[in-house]
Coordinates of C-alpha atoms in Angstrom, one line a residue:
X1 CA -0.2 0.2 -0.3
X2 CA 1.9 3.4 -1.1
X3 CA 1.9 6.2 1.2
X4 CA -1.5 8.1 0.1
X5 CA -3.8 4.7 0.2
X6 CA -2.1 4.0 3.7
X7 CA -2.7 8.0 5.3
X8 CA -6.3 7.7 3.6
X9 CA -7.0 4.7 5.0
X10 CA -5.8 6.1 9.2
X11 CA -8.5 8.2 8.5
X12 CA -11.0 5.5 7.5
X13 CA -13.6 3.8 8.9
X14 CA -13.6 5.1 12.4
X15 CA -16.0 4.9 14.9
X16 CA -15.3 8.0 17.0
X17 CA -15.5 8.5 21.5
X18 CA -18.1 8.6 23.6
X19 CA -20.3 11.9 24.6
X20 CA -18.7 12.5 27.8
X21 CA -14.9 11.8 26.6
X22 CA -15.6 14.7 24.0
X23 CA -17.4 16.9 26.6
X24 CA -14.7 16.7 29.0
X25 CA -12.7 17.8 25.9
X26 CA -14.7 21.3 24.8
X27 CA -15.1 21.4 28.6
X28 CA -11.7 21.4 29.3
X29 CA -11.4 24.1 26.4
X30 CA -13.5 26.6 27.7
X31 CA -12.3 25.5 31.8
X32 CA -8.9 26.7 30.7
X33 CA -10.0 30.2 28.8
X34 CA -11.3 30.8 32.2
X35 CA -8.4 29.9 34.2
X36 CA -6.0 32.5 31.8
X37 CA -8.5 35.6 32.2
X38 CA -8.5 34.9 36.1
X39 CA -4.8 34.3 35.8
X40 CA -3.9 37.6 34.2
X41 CA -6.7 39.7 36.1
X42 CA -3.8 38.6 39.3
X43 CA -0.7 38.8 37.6
X44 CA -1.1 42.0 35.8
X45 CA 0.9 41.7 33.4
X46 CA 2.4 45.4 31.9
X47 CA 3.7 43.4 28.6
X48 CA 1.8 42.0 25.6
X49 CA 4.5 39.4 25.6
X50 CA 4.1 38.1 29.2
X51 CA 0.4 37.8 28.3
X52 CA 0.6 35.7 25.0
X53 CA 3.0 33.8 26.4
X54 CA 0.2 32.7 29.4
X55 CA -2.3 31.9 26.7
X56 CA -0.3 29.7 25.0
X57 CA 0.6 27.9 28.1
X58 CA -2.7 27.7 29.4
X59 CA -4.7 27.8 26.4
X60 CA -2.6 27.1 23.2
X61 CA -0.6 23.9 24.1
X62 CA -2.1 22.3 27.0
X63 CA -5.4 21.5 24.1
X64 CA -2.8 20.0 21.9
X65 CA -1.7 17.7 24.7
X66 CA -5.0 17.0 25.6
X67 CA -6.1 16.5 22.1
X68 CA -2.9 13.9 21.6
X69 CA -3.6 12.1 25.3
X70 CA -0.5 13.6 26.2
X71 CA -1.8 14.5 30.3
X72 CA -5.0 12.7 31.6
X73 CA -8.1 13.9 30.4
X74 CA -10.0 13.5 33.0
X75 CA -8.1 14.9 36.1
X76 CA -6.8 17.6 34.1
X77 CA -10.6 18.9 33.6
X78 CA -11.9 18.0 36.9
X79 CA -8.9 20.6 37.8
X80 CA -9.2 23.0 36.1
X81 CA -13.2 23.4 36.5
X82 CA -12.1 23.1 41.1
X83 CA -9.1 26.2 40.1
X84 CA -11.4 27.6 37.6
X85 CA -14.3 27.3 40.6
X86 CA -12.4 29.0 43.2
X87 CA -10.5 31.5 41.2
X88 CA -13.9 32.9 40.6
X89 CA -15.2 32.2 44.3
X90 CA -12.2 34.4 45.2
X91 CA -12.7 36.9 42.1
X92 CA -16.5 38.0 44.5
X93 CA -15.1 37.9 47.4
X94 CA -12.4 40.0 47.2
X95 CA -15.1 42.5 45.4
X96 CA -16.8 42.5 48.3
X97 CA -14.4 42.3 52.0
X98 CA -15.0 41.1 54.9
X99 CA -14.0 43.6 58.0
X100 CA -11.7 40.8 59.4
X101 CA -10.1 41.3 55.9
X102 CA -9.7 45.0 55.7
X103 CA -10.6 48.1 56.9
X104 CA -9.0 49.8 54.5
X105 CA -11.5 52.2 52.5
X106 CA -11.2 51.1 49.1
X107 CA -9.2 53.3 46.5
X108 CA -12.4 55.7 44.2
X109 CA -13.2 53.7 41.2
X110 CA -13.0 54.6 38.0
X111 CA -15.9 56.3 36.0
X112 CA -16.6 53.3 34.3
X113 CA -17.7 51.6 37.4
X114 CA -20.5 48.9 35.4
X115 CA -18.9 49.3 32.0
X116 CA -18.0 45.7 32.5
X117 CA -21.7 45.2 33.1
X118 CA -22.8 47.3 30.0
X119 CA -20.7 45.4 27.7
X120 CA -22.5 42.1 28.6
X121 CA -26.0 43.8 26.8
X122 CA -24.1 44.7 24.2
X123 CA -24.6 42.7 20.4
X124 CA -21.1 41.7 20.4
X125 CA -20.3 39.3 23.3
X126 CA -16.4 38.8 24.2
X127 CA -17.0 35.0 25.6
X128 CA -18.6 34.0 22.6
X129 CA -15.7 36.1 20.8
X130 CA -13.1 33.7 22.7
X131 CA -15.2 30.8 22.4
X132 CA -15.1 31.1 18.4
X133 CA -11.6 31.4 18.7
X134 CA -11.0 28.3 20.7
X135 CA -13.5 26.5 18.4
X136 CA -11.0 26.8 15.5
X137 CA -8.1 26.7 17.3
X138 CA -8.4 23.3 18.3
X139 CA -10.0 22.3 14.8
X140 CA -7.2 24.2 13.0
X141 CA -5.0 21.9 16.0
X142 CA -6.7 18.5 15.1
X143 CA -6.3 18.6 11.3
X144 CA -2.6 18.1 11.2
X145 CA -2.4 16.8 14.1
X146 CA -5.5 14.0 13.1
X147 CA -2.6 12.1 10.7
X148 CA -0.4 11.3 13.4
X149 CA -0.5 8.4 15.5
X150 CA 0.1 10.5 19.3
X151 CA -4.1 11.8 17.4
X152 CA -6.1 9.2 18.8
X153 CA -8.3 7.0 16.7
X154 CA -11.1 7.4 18.6
X155 CA -11.0 11.9 18.5
X156 CA -11.7 11.6 15.1
X157 CA -14.3 11.7 12.5
X158 CA -16.7 9.0 13.0
X159 CA -17.5 7.1 9.1
X160 CA -21.0 7.1 9.4
X161 CA -22.6 6.8 12.4
X162 CA -20.6 8.2 16.1
X163 CA -19.2 10.8 17.8
X164 CA -15.9 12.0 17.7
X165 CA -13.3 14.8 18.2
X166 CA -13.3 16.9 15.4
X167 CA -16.5 15.8 14.4
X168 CA -17.7 18.8 16.9
X169 CA -15.3 21.3 15.1
X170 CA -17.5 20.6 11.8
X171 CA -20.8 21.3 12.9
X172 CA -20.0 24.0 15.3
X173 CA -17.7 25.8 13.1
X174 CA -21.2 26.3 11.2
X175 CA -23.1 26.9 14.5
X176 CA -20.5 30.0 15.5
X177 CA -21.2 31.6 12.6
X178 CA -25.0 31.8 13.6
X179 CA -23.7 33.8 16.4
X180 CA -22.9 36.3 15.5
X181 CA -24.4 36.3 11.7
X182 CA -26.0 39.3 10.5
X183 CA -29.7 37.6 12.1
X184 CA -28.4 37.4 14.9
X185 CA -26.8 40.2 15.2
X186 CA -30.2 41.3 13.8
X187 CA -32.5 39.6 16.4
X188 CA -30.4 40.4 19.1
X189 CA -31.4 44.5 18.6
X190 CA -35.2 43.6 17.9
X191 CA -37.7 44.2 20.8
X192 CA -40.8 43.5 19.1
X193 CA -42.8 40.7 16.9
X194 CA -42.7 39.5 13.8
X195 CA -44.7 41.1 13.0
X196 CA -43.1 44.4 13.0
X197 CA -39.9 42.9 11.6
X198 CA -39.9 43.8 7.6
X199 CA -37.3 41.4 5.5
X200 CA -34.5 43.4 2.7
X201 CA -36.5 42.9 -1.4
X202 CA -34.8 39.3 -1.9
X203 CA -33.0 40.4 -4.5
X204 CA -30.8 42.2 -2.4
X205 CA -30.8 39.2 0.1
X206 CA -30.0 36.9 -2.6
X207 CA -26.8 39.1 -3.7
X208 CA -26.1 39.7 -0.3
X209 CA -25.7 35.3 0.8
X210 CA -23.9 34.5 -3.6
X211 CA -21.1 37.4 -2.5
X212 CA -20.7 35.8 1.8
X213 CA -20.4 32.9 -0.5
X214 CA -18.9 33.8 -4.0
X215 CA -15.2 33.4 -2.2
X216 CA -15.4 30.1 0.5
X217 CA -17.2 29.0 -3.5
X218 CA -13.6 29.9 -5.1
X219 CA -11.2 28.4 -2.2
X220 CA -13.2 24.7 -2.4
X221 CA -12.5 25.2 -6.6
X222 CA -8.9 25.9 -5.1
X223 CA -8.3 23.1 -3.2
X224 CA -10.1 20.4 -5.2
X225 CA -7.6 21.8 -8.3
X226 CA -4.3 21.8 -5.7
X227 CA -5.3 18.2 -4.3
X228 CA -5.7 16.3 -7.7
X229 CA -2.7 17.9 -8.4
X230 CA -0.5 17.0 -5.9
X231 CA -1.7 13.5 -5.5
X232 CA -3.4 14.9 -2.1
X233 CA -4.9 12.0 0.2
X234 CA -8.6 12.9 0.4
X235 CA -11.5 10.7 2.4
X236 CA -14.5 10.9 -0.1
X237 CA -16.7 9.5 3.0
X238 CA -16.8 13.0 4.5
X239 CA -18.2 15.3 2.1
X240 CA -17.8 13.3 -1.1
X241 CA -15.5 13.2 -4.7
X242 CA -15.8 17.2 -5.2
X243 CA -17.4 18.4 -2.3
X244 CA -15.5 19.8 0.4
X245 CA -16.2 22.1 3.5
X246 CA -15.7 25.3 2.0
X247 CA -18.6 24.8 0.0
X248 CA -21.2 23.4 2.6
X249 CA -19.6 27.1 3.9
X250 CA -21.2 28.2 0.9
X251 CA -24.4 26.8 1.0
X252 CA -25.1 28.4 4.1
X253 CA -23.3 31.7 4.3
X254 CA -25.8 32.0 0.9
X255 CA -29.2 30.5 2.4
X256 CA -28.7 32.3 6.2
X257 CA -28.7 35.5 3.7
X258 CA -30.9 34.9 1.3
X259 CA -33.7 33.2 3.2
X260 CA -35.3 35.9 6.1
X261 CA -36.0 34.7 9.1
X262 CA -38.2 37.3 11.1
X263 CA -36.3 37.4 14.5
X264 CA -39.1 36.4 16.7
X265 CA -39.4 32.6 14.4
X266 CA -35.5 31.7 14.5
X267 CA -36.1 28.7 16.9
X268 CA -39.2 27.8 14.8
X269 CA -37.6 27.9 11.7
X270 CA -34.8 25.9 13.2
X271 CA -36.7 23.0 14.9
X272 CA -38.3 22.9 11.5
X273 CA -35.7 22.8 9.8
X274 CA -34.2 19.8 11.6
X275 CA -37.6 18.4 11.5
X276 CA -37.8 18.3 7.5
X277 CA -33.9 17.4 7.2
X278 CA -34.3 14.0 9.5
X279 CA -37.8 13.6 7.7
X280 CA -36.1 13.7 4.2
X281 CA -33.3 10.8 5.6
X282 CA -35.4 8.4 7.5
X283 CA -39.1 8.8 5.7
X284 CA -37.7 9.9 2.4
X285 CA -34.7 7.4 1.9
X286 CA -31.8 9.7 1.8
X287 CA -30.4 8.4 5.0
X288 CA -29.5 4.5 3.3
X289 CA -28.5 6.7 0.3
X290 CA -25.6 8.2 2.2
X291 CA -24.4 5.9 4.6
X292 CA -24.4 3.8 1.1
X293 CA -20.7 3.3 -0.1
X294 CA -21.8 2.5 -3.2
X295 CA -21.1 5.3 -5.5
X296 CA -22.3 5.7 -9.6
X297 CA -19.2 7.7 -11.1
X298 CA -21.5 9.1 -14.0
X299 CA -23.6 11.2 -11.8
X300 CA -22.5 14.0 -10.2
X301 CA -25.2 14.1 -7.1
X302 CA -23.7 10.1 -6.4
X303 CA -20.2 11.6 -6.3
X304 CA -21.0 13.7 -3.7
X305 CA -23.7 12.3 -2.3
X306 CA -22.4 13.5 1.6
X307 CA -21.8 17.4 1.0
X308 CA -25.6 17.4 -0.7
X309 CA -27.2 15.7 1.9
X310 CA -25.6 17.4 4.7
X311 CA -26.6 20.6 3.3
X312 CA -29.7 21.1 5.4
X313 CA -28.2 19.3 8.6
X314 CA -26.0 22.3 8.3
X315 CA -28.1 24.5 7.6
X316 CA -30.7 23.8 9.9
X317 CA -26.8 24.4 13.0
X318 CA -26.8 28.4 11.3
X319 CA -30.3 28.8 12.8
X320 CA -29.9 27.0 16.4
X321 CA -26.8 29.1 16.7
X322 CA -28.8 33.0 15.6
X323 CA -31.8 31.1 17.4
X324 CA -29.3 30.6 20.7
X325 CA -27.6 34.2 19.9
X326 CA -30.7 35.8 20.5
X327 CA -32.0 33.5 23.7
X328 CA -28.9 34.6 25.2
X329 CA -29.0 38.0 24.5
X330 CA -33.1 39.1 25.9
X331 CA -31.5 37.2 29.3
X332 CA -28.5 39.0 29.8
X333 CA -30.3 42.3 29.2
X334 CA -32.9 41.7 31.7
X335 CA -30.6 40.4 33.4
X336 CA -28.1 43.5 33.6
X337 CA -31.3 45.9 33.6
X338 CA -31.6 44.6 36.7
X339 CA -28.9 44.2 37.7
X340 CA -27.9 47.9 37.2
X341 CA -31.4 49.0 39.1
X342 CA -30.0 47.0 42.6
X343 CA -26.5 49.5 42.0
X344 CA -29.2 52.6 41.4
X345 CA -30.3 51.6 44.7
X346 CA -27.2 50.7 46.3
X347 CA -26.0 54.0 45.2
X348 CA -29.0 56.2 45.8
X349 CA -28.6 54.4 49.6
X350 CA -24.9 56.1 49.7
X351 CA -26.0 58.9 49.1
X352 CA -28.6 59.2 52.0
X353 CA -25.3 58.0 54.4
X354 CA -23.9 61.1 56.3
X355 CA -20.5 61.7 55.9
X356 CA -18.0 60.1 58.4
X357 CA -16.0 62.5 60.7
X358 CA -12.1 62.9 60.7
X359 CA -10.7 60.0 61.8
X360 CA -13.7 57.4 61.6
X361 CA -12.3 56.0 58.2
X362 CA -12.8 52.5 59.6
X363 CA -16.0 53.3 60.9
X364 CA -16.8 54.1 57.9
X365 CA -15.2 50.6 56.1
X366 CA -17.2 49.0 58.7
X367 CA -20.4 50.0 57.6
X368 CA -20.0 49.8 53.6
X369 CA -18.6 46.3 53.7
X370 CA -22.1 45.1 54.7
X371 CA -23.6 46.6 51.6
X372 CA -20.6 45.6 49.8
X373 CA -21.6 42.1 50.6
X374 CA -25.0 42.9 49.6
X375 CA -24.5 44.6 46.7
X376 CA -22.5 41.8 45.3
X377 CA -25.8 39.3 46.2
X378 CA -27.7 41.9 44.4
X379 CA -25.5 42.3 40.9
X380 CA -24.8 38.6 40.8
X381 CA -28.7 37.5 41.8
X382 CA -29.9 38.4 37.8
X383 CA -27.1 37.0 35.8
X384 CA -27.2 33.3 37.8
X385 CA -31.0 33.5 37.8
X386 CA -30.7 34.2 33.5
X387 CA -27.1 31.4 33.3
X388 CA -29.6 28.7 35.6
X389 CA -32.2 29.5 32.7
X390 CA -29.5 28.4 30.0
X391 CA -27.5 25.5 31.6
X392 CA -32.0 24.0 31.9
X393 CA -31.8 25.2 28.0
X394 CA -28.6 23.1 27.7
X395 CA -29.8 20.0 30.3
X396 CA -33.2 19.6 27.3
X397 CA -31.0 19.7 24.1
X398 CA -29.2 16.7 25.7
X399 CA -32.2 15.2 26.4
X400 CA -33.7 15.5 22.9
X401 CA -30.4 14.1 21.5
X402 CA -31.3 10.9 24.0
X403 CA -34.9 10.7 22.7
X404 CA -33.4 11.0 18.9
X405 CA -31.2 7.8 19.4
X406 CA -33.3 6.5 21.3
X407 CA -36.2 6.4 19.2
X408 CA -34.6 7.9 15.5
X409 CA -31.1 7.2 14.8
X410 CA -27.7 8.2 16.1
X411 CA -26.1 11.0 15.7
X412 CA -24.2 11.1 12.3
X413 CA -21.6 14.1 11.0
X414 CA -21.9 12.2 7.2
X415 CA -25.5 12.8 7.1
X416 CA -25.9 15.2 9.8
X417 CA -29.0 14.1 11.0
X418 CA -30.7 15.2 14.2
X419 CA -29.5 13.9 16.7
X420 CA -26.3 15.7 15.2
X421 CA -27.2 19.0 14.9
X422 CA -28.8 18.7 18.1
X423 CA -25.5 16.9 19.8
X424 CA -23.6 20.2 18.0
X425 CA -26.4 22.5 19.7
X426 CA -25.9 21.0 23.0
X427 CA -22.0 20.4 23.3
X428 CA -21.3 23.5 22.0
X429 CA -23.3 26.3 24.1
X430 CA -22.7 23.6 27.1
X431 CA -19.2 25.2 25.8
X432 CA -20.8 28.9 26.8
X433 CA -22.2 28.3 29.8
X434 CA -18.2 28.9 32.1
X435 CA -16.9 31.9 29.9
X436 CA -20.6 33.4 30.0
X437 CA -20.6 32.6 34.0
X438 CA -17.2 34.1 33.9
X439 CA -17.4 37.5 32.2
X440 CA -20.7 37.9 34.0
X441 CA -18.8 37.2 37.3
X442 CA -16.4 39.4 36.3
X443 CA -17.8 42.0 35.5
X444 CA -20.2 41.7 39.2
X445 CA -16.8 42.1 40.9
X446 CA -15.7 45.2 38.9
X447 CA -18.8 46.6 39.4
X448 CA -19.5 45.7 43.6
X449 CA -15.6 46.2 43.5
X450 CA -16.4 50.3 43.5
X451 CA -18.4 50.1 46.9
X452 CA -22.0 51.9 47.2
X453 CA -20.3 55.1 45.3
X454 CA -20.5 55.0 41.7
X455 CA -24.4 55.8 40.6
X456 CA -25.4 53.9 37.5
X457 CA -24.5 54.9 33.9
X458 CA -28.3 57.5 33.3
X459 CA -29.6 55.1 30.1
X460 CA -29.0 52.0 32.1
X461 CA -31.0 53.7 35.1
X462 CA -33.8 54.5 33.3
X463 CA -34.1 51.5 31.5
X464 CA -33.6 49.4 34.9
X465 CA -36.5 51.6 36.3
X466 CA -38.9 51.0 33.1
X467 CA -38.2 47.2 33.4
X468 CA -41.9 46.5 34.7
X469 CA -43.7 49.0 32.8
X470 CA -42.5 48.9 29.6
X471 CA -40.2 46.1 28.5
X472 CA -39.5 47.0 24.7
X473 CA -38.0 50.5 25.6
X474 CA -36.2 48.7 28.7
X475 CA -34.3 45.7 26.3
X476 CA -33.9 49.6 24.0
X477 CA -32.0 51.6 26.7
X478 CA -30.2 49.3 28.3
X479 CA -28.9 47.9 24.7
X480 CA -28.4 51.2 23.9
X481 CA -26.0 51.8 26.9
X482 CA -24.4 48.6 26.3
X483 CA -23.1 49.4 22.8
X484 CA -21.6 52.4 23.7
X485 CA -19.3 50.2 26.3
X486 CA -16.3 51.7 24.9
X487 CA -14.6 51.5 28.8
X488 CA -14.9 48.2 29.5
X489 CA -11.9 46.1 28.4
X490 CA -12.2 43.4 26.1
X491 CA -13.2 40.0 28.4
X492 CA -11.0 37.0 27.0
X493 CA -7.4 35.6 25.5
X494 CA -6.0 38.2 22.9
X495 CA -4.8 35.8 20.8
X496 CA -8.4 33.9 20.7
X497 CA -10.3 37.1 19.8
X498 CA -7.2 37.3 16.9
X499 CA -8.3 34.3 16.0
X500 CA -12.0 34.8 15.6
X501 CA -11.7 38.6 13.7
X502 CA -10.0 36.6 11.1
X503 CA -11.5 33.1 11.1
X504 CA -11.1 32.7 7.0
X505 CA -7.2 33.7 6.3
X506 CA -6.3 31.6 9.8
X507 CA -8.2 29.0 8.4
X508 CA -6.9 28.5 5.3
X509 CA -3.2 29.0 6.7
X510 CA -3.9 26.2 8.7
X511 CA -5.0 23.6 5.3
X512 CA -1.9 25.1 3.8
X513 CA 0.5 24.3 6.7
X514 CA -1.1 20.9 7.3
X515 CA -0.7 20.0 3.3
X516 CA 2.6 20.9 3.3
X517 CA 3.7 18.9 7.1
X518 CA 2.5 16.2 4.8
X519 CA 3.7 16.4 1.3
X520 CA 7.3 17.1 3.2
X521 CA 7.6 14.0 5.6
X522 CA 5.8 10.7 6.4
X523 CA 3.4 11.6 9.6
X524 CA 2.6 8.2 9.8
X525 CA 6.4 6.7 11.1
X526 CA 6.3 10.5 13.5
X527 CA 6.8 9.2 17.3
X528 CA 4.5 10.8 19.6
X529 CA 6.6 13.2 20.8
X530 CA 8.4 14.5 17.9
X531 CA 5.1 14.8 16.3
X532 CA 3.6 17.2 19.8
X533 CA 6.9 18.9 18.9
X534 CA 5.8 19.6 15.1
X535 CA 2.1 20.2 16.3
X536 CA 3.5 22.7 19.1
X537 CA 5.0 24.3 16.5
X538 CA 2.8 24.8 13.8
X539 CA -0.2 26.3 15.2
X540 CA 2.4 28.8 16.9
X541 CA 2.6 29.8 13.5
X542 CA -1.3 30.0 12.8
X543 CA -1.7 31.8 16.2
X544 CA 0.9 34.5 15.3
X545 CA -0.7 35.1 11.5
X546 CA -4.0 35.8 13.7
X547 CA -1.8 38.1 16.0
X548 CA -0.2 40.4 13.3
X549 CA -3.6 40.4 10.7
X550 CA -5.2 42.0 13.5
X551 CA -2.7 44.3 14.5
X552 CA -2.9 45.1 10.4
X553 CA -6.6 45.6 11.1
X554 CA -8.3 42.3 8.2
X555 CA -11.8 40.9 9.6
X556 CA -12.6 37.8 7.7
X557 CA -14.9 35.8 9.4
X558 CA -16.7 32.1 8.4

């Protein structure tokens, strides 16, 4: 068997890993981001290079070592979870010290004391950007790592049915694109029902979709031509003979722009497309056809059946991403409005408190501390309530996955069936939840650390006070203030933010480097630790490209 055939066989006929194992891998990625942000907050680096080295160590290289089985997965994930929970708790405790810890009045707070809370209400959320960047990072690591023996075979893409770690990256990129798509942003800013929503003209929507899809189609054709020219290995069971992932992205981009879905109907549209696609697979005969190894060499449809059949399922994933973005945004708007109302009440109490006489600083600090602890609870309660609601939604999605596997069919990335769609939605929401909680608690701590000495900004105070009377106006005021929250620093590793801002060139760079490595050496003969070292150099180069593009001001997202 020649090298090409051996490499194709190396990634074929696989069944994937267990769902808990894949869950732990994704969880470790999210928790490492939380740990990285907590460490940067505590260490207060003044040099960008020091922060970048920490991000490489705690996020990039840790994920590389985990997905190549160099570290024990369960122990590492539980350790990260314990450290992240302890760090977040200490962050809140530091914002509301007890009298036995400090009797010194905290320093005067900055004017943008509530800017971090305002940022949670903005349309562009840092925890989503960080997770999208992390997902692309993990995808870039895996597309080269899969060619080495150091990468466990169960983490590679499952052939027909199954849940490999790489199966998360394929669907996750599409769902993550839905999280920040124009329809998701429009949904996030909409406070009216579907009756007041007006789509753009059809021709304009189609033209917009074609422009977005043209780049991906061009890249898909270029990849096809290049792989044929150099006789590169191809796994036709993934998308077909001529089809590839760039073509799938192009179809999703076209449908996402051309099909007008009212913001209030995103969830219903996601369910409808998922059900219709599963019906076509189960009742329409597409399922057995796409799973069959037989192809008609004279039929382009048969040669590319995997890519064509799975395309509606990937569009359903895109809609699920937009629907989840709407649910997260509207819930956070309400939570932030309630939190700011608590801050305004604390500010009013502070204005009514008598000014301390000279020499009473310690007594003033002790009187302030119970108020500050109450402020932390008041600020955190609405955010935690929102987070619990999202955790409940994620639990419902996991229950749907279990039901579909029992009563319909198991998870299949190849057909992108309903079980796969719901699994990706549940898995990615579970990955987002630790980041959302960490950023929200960091915002609460930042606001509470000022005590009751800062008055809430006027737009947010007005929004909070009207929460019970004019819900739509409240949402608009909070959104306006959140969009203007420029004083809050970006939450999340800067390297992941850079990857998120330039996903298309980063993914293209990773593909080119992967091809160069595979053409230069026989990856199947490389021992484990030299393979990990090579992967470390490769992913460092990919991250460097992302940072360079960000500094050049280039933003090209998938």
